[in-house]
Coordinates of C-alpha atoms and ligand atoms in Angstrom, one line a residue:
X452 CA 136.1 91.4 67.9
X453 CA 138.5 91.3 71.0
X454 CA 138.8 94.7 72.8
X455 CA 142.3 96.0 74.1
X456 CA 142.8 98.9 76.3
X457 CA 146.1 100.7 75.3
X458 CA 146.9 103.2 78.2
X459 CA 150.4 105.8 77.0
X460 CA 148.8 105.0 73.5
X461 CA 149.5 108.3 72.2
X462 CA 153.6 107.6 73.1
X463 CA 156.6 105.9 71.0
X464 CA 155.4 102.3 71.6
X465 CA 151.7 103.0 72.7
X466 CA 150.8 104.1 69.1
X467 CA 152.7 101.4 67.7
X468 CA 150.8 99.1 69.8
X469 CA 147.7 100.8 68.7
X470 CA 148.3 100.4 65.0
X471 CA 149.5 96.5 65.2
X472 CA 146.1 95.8 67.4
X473 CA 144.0 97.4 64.7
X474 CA 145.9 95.2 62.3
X475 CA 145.5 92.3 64.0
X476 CA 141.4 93.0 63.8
X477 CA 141.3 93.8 67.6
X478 CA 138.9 96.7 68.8
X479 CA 141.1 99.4 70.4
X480 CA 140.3 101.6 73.4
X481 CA 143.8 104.4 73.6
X482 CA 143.6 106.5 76.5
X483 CA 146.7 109.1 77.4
X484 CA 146.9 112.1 79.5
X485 CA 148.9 113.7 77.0
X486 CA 151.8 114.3 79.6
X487 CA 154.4 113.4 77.5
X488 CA 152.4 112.0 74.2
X489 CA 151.3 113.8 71.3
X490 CA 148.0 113.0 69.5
X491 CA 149.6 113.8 66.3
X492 CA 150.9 109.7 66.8
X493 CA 147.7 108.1 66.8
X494 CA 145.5 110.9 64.8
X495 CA 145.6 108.8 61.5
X496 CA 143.7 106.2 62.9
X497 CA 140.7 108.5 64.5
X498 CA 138.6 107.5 61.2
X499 CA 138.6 104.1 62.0
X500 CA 135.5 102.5 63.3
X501 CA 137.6 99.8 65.8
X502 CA 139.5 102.6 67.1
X503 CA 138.6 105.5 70.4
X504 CA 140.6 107.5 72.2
X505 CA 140.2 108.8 75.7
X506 CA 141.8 111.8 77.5
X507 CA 142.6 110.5 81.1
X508 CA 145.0 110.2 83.7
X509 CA 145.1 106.2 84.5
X510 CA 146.5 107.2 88.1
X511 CA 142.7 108.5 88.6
X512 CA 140.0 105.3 88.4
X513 CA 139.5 104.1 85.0
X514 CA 136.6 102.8 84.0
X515 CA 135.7 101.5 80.1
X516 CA 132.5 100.5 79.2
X517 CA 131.3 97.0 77.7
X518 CA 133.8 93.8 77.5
X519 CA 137.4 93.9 77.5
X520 CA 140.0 91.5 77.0
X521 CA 143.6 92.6 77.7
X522 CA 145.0 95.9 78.5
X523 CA 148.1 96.9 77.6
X524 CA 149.4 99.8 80.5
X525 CA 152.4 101.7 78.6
X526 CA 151.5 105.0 80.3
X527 CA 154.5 106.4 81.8
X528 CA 157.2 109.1 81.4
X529 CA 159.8 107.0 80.2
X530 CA 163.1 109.4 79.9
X531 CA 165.7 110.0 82.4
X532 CA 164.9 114.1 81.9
X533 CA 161.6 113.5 82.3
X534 CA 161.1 111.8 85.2
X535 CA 163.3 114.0 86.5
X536 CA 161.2 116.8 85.7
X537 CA 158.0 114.9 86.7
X538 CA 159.1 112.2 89.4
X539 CA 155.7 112.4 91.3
X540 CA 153.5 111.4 88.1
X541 CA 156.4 109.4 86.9
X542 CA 155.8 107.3 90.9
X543 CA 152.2 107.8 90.6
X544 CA 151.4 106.3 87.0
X545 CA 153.6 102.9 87.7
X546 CA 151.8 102.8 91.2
X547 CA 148.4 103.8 91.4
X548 CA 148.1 103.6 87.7
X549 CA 148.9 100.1 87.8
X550 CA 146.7 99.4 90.6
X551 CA 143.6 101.3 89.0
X552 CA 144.5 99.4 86.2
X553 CA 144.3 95.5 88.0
X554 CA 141.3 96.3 89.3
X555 CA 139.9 97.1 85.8
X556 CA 141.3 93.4 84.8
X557 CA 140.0 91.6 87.7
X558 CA 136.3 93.4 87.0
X559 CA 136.6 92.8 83.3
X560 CA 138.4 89.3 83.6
X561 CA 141.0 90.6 81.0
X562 CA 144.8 90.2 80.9
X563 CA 146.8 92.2 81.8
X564 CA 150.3 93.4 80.1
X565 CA 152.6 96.2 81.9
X566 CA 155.1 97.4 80.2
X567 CA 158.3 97.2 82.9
X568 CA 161.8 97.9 82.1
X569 CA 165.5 97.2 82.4
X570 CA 165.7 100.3 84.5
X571 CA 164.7 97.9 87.2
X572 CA 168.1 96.0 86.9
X573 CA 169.4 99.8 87.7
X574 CA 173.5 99.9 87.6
X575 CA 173.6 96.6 87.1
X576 CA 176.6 94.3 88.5
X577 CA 175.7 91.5 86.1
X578 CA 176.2 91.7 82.6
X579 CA 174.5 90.9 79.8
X580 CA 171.5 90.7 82.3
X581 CA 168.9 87.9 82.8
X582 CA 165.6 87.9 84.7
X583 CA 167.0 86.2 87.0
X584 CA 169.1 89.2 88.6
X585 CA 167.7 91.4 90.9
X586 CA 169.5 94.7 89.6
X587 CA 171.3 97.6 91.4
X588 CA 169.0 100.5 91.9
X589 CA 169.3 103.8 94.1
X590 CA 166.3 104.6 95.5
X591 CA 166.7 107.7 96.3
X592 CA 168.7 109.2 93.2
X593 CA 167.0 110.8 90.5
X594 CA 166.4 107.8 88.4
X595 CA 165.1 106.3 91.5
X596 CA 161.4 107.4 90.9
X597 CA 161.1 105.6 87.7
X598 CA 163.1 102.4 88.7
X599 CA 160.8 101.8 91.7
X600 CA 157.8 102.7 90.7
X601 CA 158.6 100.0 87.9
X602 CA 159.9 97.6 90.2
X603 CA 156.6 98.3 93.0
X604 CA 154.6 97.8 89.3
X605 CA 156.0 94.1 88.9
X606 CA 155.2 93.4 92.4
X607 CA 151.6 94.4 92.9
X608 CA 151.2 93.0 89.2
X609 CA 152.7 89.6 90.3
X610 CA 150.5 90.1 94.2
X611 CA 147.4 90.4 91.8
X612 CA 148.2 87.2 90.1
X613 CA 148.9 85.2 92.9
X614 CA 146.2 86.4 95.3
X615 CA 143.8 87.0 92.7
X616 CA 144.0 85.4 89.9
X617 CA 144.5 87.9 87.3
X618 CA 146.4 86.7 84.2
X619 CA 149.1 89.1 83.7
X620 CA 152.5 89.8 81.7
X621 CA 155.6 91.3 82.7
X622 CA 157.9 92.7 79.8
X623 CA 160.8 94.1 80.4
X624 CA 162.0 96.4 77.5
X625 CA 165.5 97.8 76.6
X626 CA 166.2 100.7 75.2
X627 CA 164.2 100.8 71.7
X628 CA 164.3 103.2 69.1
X629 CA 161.9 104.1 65.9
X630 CA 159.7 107.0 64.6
X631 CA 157.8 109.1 67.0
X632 CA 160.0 109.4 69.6
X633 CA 159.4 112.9 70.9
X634 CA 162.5 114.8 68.9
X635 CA 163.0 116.8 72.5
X636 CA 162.6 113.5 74.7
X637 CA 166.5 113.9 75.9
X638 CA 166.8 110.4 74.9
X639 CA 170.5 109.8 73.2
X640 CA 168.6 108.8 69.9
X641 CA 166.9 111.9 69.5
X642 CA 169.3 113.8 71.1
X643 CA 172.1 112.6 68.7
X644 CA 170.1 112.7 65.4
X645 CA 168.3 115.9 65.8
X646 CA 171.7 117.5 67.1
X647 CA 173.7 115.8 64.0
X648 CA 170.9 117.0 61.8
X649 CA 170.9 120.8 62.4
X650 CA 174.9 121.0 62.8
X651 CA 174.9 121.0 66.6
X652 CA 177.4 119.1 68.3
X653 CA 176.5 116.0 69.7
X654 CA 176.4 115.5 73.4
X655 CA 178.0 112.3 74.5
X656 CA 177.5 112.5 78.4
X657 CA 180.7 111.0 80.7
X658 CA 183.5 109.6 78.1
X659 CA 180.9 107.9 76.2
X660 CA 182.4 104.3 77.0
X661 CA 178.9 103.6 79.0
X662 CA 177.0 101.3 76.6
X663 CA 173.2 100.7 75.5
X664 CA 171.9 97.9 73.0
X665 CA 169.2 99.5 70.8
X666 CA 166.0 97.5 70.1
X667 CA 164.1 98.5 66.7
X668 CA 160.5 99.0 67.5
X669 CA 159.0 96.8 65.1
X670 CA 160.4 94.1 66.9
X671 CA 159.6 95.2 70.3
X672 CA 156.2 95.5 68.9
X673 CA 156.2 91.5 67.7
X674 CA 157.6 90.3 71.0
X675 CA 154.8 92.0 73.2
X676 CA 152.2 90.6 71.0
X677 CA 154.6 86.9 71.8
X678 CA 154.2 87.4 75.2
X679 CA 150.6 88.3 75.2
X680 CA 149.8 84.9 73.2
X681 CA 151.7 83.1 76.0
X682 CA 150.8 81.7 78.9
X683 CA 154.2 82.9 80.8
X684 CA 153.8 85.7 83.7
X685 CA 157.1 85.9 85.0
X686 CA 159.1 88.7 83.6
X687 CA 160.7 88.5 80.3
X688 CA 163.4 90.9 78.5
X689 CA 162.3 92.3 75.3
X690 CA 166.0 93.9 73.5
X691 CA 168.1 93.7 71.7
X692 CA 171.7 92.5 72.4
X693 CA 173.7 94.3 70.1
X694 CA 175.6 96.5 72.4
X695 CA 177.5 99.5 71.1
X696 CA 179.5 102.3 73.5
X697 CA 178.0 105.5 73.5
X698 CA 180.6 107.5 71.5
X699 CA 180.5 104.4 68.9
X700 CA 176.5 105.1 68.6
X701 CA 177.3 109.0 68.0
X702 CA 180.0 108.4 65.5
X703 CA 177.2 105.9 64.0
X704 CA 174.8 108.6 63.5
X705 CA 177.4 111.2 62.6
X706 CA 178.6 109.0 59.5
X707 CA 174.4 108.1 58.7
X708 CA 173.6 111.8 58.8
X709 CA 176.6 113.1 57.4
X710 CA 176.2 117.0 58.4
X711 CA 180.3 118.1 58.1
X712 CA 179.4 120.6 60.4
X713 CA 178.0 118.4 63.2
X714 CA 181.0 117.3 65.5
X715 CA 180.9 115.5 69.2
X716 CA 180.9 117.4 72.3
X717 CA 181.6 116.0 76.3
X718 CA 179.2 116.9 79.0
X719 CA 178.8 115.7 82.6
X720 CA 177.7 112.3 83.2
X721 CA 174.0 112.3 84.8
X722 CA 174.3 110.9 88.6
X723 CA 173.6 106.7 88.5
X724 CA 173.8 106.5 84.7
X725 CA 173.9 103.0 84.4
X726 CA 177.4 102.1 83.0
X727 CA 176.8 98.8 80.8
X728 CA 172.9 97.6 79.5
X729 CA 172.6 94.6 77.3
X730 CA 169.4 92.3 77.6
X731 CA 170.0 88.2 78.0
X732 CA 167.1 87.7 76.2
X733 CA 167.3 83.7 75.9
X734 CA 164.5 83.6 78.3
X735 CA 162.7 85.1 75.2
X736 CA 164.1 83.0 72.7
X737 CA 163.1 79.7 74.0
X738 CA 159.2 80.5 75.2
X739 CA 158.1 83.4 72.8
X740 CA 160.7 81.9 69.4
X741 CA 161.7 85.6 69.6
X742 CA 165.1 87.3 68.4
X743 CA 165.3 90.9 67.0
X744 CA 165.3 90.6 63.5
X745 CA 166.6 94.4 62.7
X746 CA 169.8 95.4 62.6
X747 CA 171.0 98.8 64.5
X748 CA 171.8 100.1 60.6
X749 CA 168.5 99.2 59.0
X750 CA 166.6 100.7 62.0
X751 CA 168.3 103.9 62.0
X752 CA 167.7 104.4 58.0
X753 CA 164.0 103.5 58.3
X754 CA 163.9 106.6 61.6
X755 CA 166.2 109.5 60.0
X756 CA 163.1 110.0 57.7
X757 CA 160.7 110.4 60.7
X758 CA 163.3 113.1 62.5
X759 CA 164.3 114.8 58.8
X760 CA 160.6 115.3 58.7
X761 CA 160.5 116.7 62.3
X762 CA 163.4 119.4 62.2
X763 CA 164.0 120.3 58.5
X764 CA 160.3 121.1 57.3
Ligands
UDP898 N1 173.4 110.2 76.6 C1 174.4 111.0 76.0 N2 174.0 112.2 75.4 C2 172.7 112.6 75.3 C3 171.7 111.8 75.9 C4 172.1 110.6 76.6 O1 175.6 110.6 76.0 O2 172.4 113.7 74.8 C5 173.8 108.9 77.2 C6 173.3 108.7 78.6 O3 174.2 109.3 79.6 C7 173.2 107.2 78.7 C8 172.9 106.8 77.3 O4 173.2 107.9 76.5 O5 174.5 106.7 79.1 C9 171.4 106.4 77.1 O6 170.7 107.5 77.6 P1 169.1 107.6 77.4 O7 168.7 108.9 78.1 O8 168.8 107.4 76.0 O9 168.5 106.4 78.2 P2 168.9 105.4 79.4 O10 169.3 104.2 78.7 O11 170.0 106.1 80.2 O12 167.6 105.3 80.1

């Protein structure tokens, strides 16, 4: 059997990771600190023979017994308020994390995936936004922990490459949505459906004429397991392009959820928000064969369940 190591497994993606792995006959080592991840993700798959979990903090030295063959390193805070609220882990786990992490693939000979982001594009000044671009970041603002850390991540991953000879994968995900977000994450998607569902307005920050493109996880999940199978290590967006404004998207879930009482309230916008995000992904299309294949509506219908669960029972 090959043997991944899932780091964040317990998160949004990481346990969605962990399930397609298992699927896909691997062995599975998940480790999470629990920062920001719940257990309750990845508990149905404790039972399973292929499948352990480890308690640890990936920013101290990780070490996994036996063979391994690729790790997968999705630990991170990965919201705007939580980095905020924890913007030395939030440094620490795409830094020293992702360091401890190399090591373990150049002892183990494994590959090595990190999940990087289109935070690293920051503000961005080009739009939609290819690899190419070398993004717009403050950093020294608030988002700035997360953005660098994530942008130091590609460059020690790349240095480890190079000078080393460690086969490593960049991906570069968009925003992405799906069941198991954390309902409290702060996230708009959480944010919008769990306000919408107990009759809360919902909070569009600024005017709302920022934008996003959402990304179904399923299909996040397929193109990660693309770019694994590749032999490509230069970075490669994983999103989707569909770009919507921000009011749009909360009139979206307002018409899906269909609470008369819910209604749309303004706040401040958060300092750097970036004002336009939509992923070029043709760098994707032509070496992974990869395109989203679910729509923003069929997405949304297949999480309300997840969050109705969450907040009505
Ligand atoms: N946003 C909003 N209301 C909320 C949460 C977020 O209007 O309750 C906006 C936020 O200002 C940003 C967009 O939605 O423009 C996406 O925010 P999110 O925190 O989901 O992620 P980001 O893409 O900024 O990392």
């Amino acid at each position: 059997m090959p043997k991944v190591l899932i780091t964040g497994a317990a998160g949004f993606i990481g346990s969605h990771l962990c399930d397609k792995f298992i699927d896909e006959g691997y062995d599975v080592v998940a480790m999470d600190n629990l920062l920001t991840g719940s257990l309750s993700n990845i508990s149905h798959l404790f039972h399973l023979r292929q499948f352990e979990f480890y308690h640890h903090d990936v920013t101290k030295f990780v070490h996994v017994p036996g063979k391994l063959d690729c790790i997968l390193h999705f630990a991170s805070p990965a919201s705007p308020i939580d980095y905020l609220k924890m913007p030395i882990q939030t440094l620490k786990v795409g830094s020293l994390g992702t360091h401890n992490l190399l090591g373990l693939a150049k002892e183990k000979n494994a590959k090595l995936l990190i999940a990087s982001t289109s935070e690293v594009y920051g503000d961005p000044l080009v739009h939609p936004q290819p690899e190419e671009y070398w993004g717009n970041v403050n950093p020294i603002g608030p988002r700035g922990v997360y953005d660098e850390a994530k942008r130091f991540m590609e460059a020690i991953t790349m240095a480890y490459n190079t000078y080393h000879g460690v086969e490593t994968r960049i991906v570069r995900i968009f925003n992405t949505f799906g069941p198991r977000m954390r309902v409290d994450d702060g996230r708009v998607l959480p944010s919008f459906i769990s306000q919408a569902l107990k009759g809360e307005g919902l909070t569009v920050f600024g005017d709302g004429e920022q934008t996003r493109s959402f990304c179904y996880v399923d299909d996040l999940v397929d193109g990660i397991v693309r770019v694994l199978n590749s032999d490509y290590n230069l970075p490669i967006n994983l999103g989707n392009p569909d770009e919507i404004t921000i009011l749009e998207f909360a009139k979206e879930v307002l018409a899906l959820v269909g609470n008369p009482n819910a209604k749309i309230v303004y706040k401040d916008l958060p300092i750097d928000d970036p004002k336009r995000r939509k992923p070029d992904i043709s760098r994707a299309k032509s070496i992974l064969d990869w395109i989203p294949m679910t729509s923003r509506a069929v997405g949304l219908e297949n999480t309300l369940p997840y969050f109705k669960d969450k907040i009505l029972t």
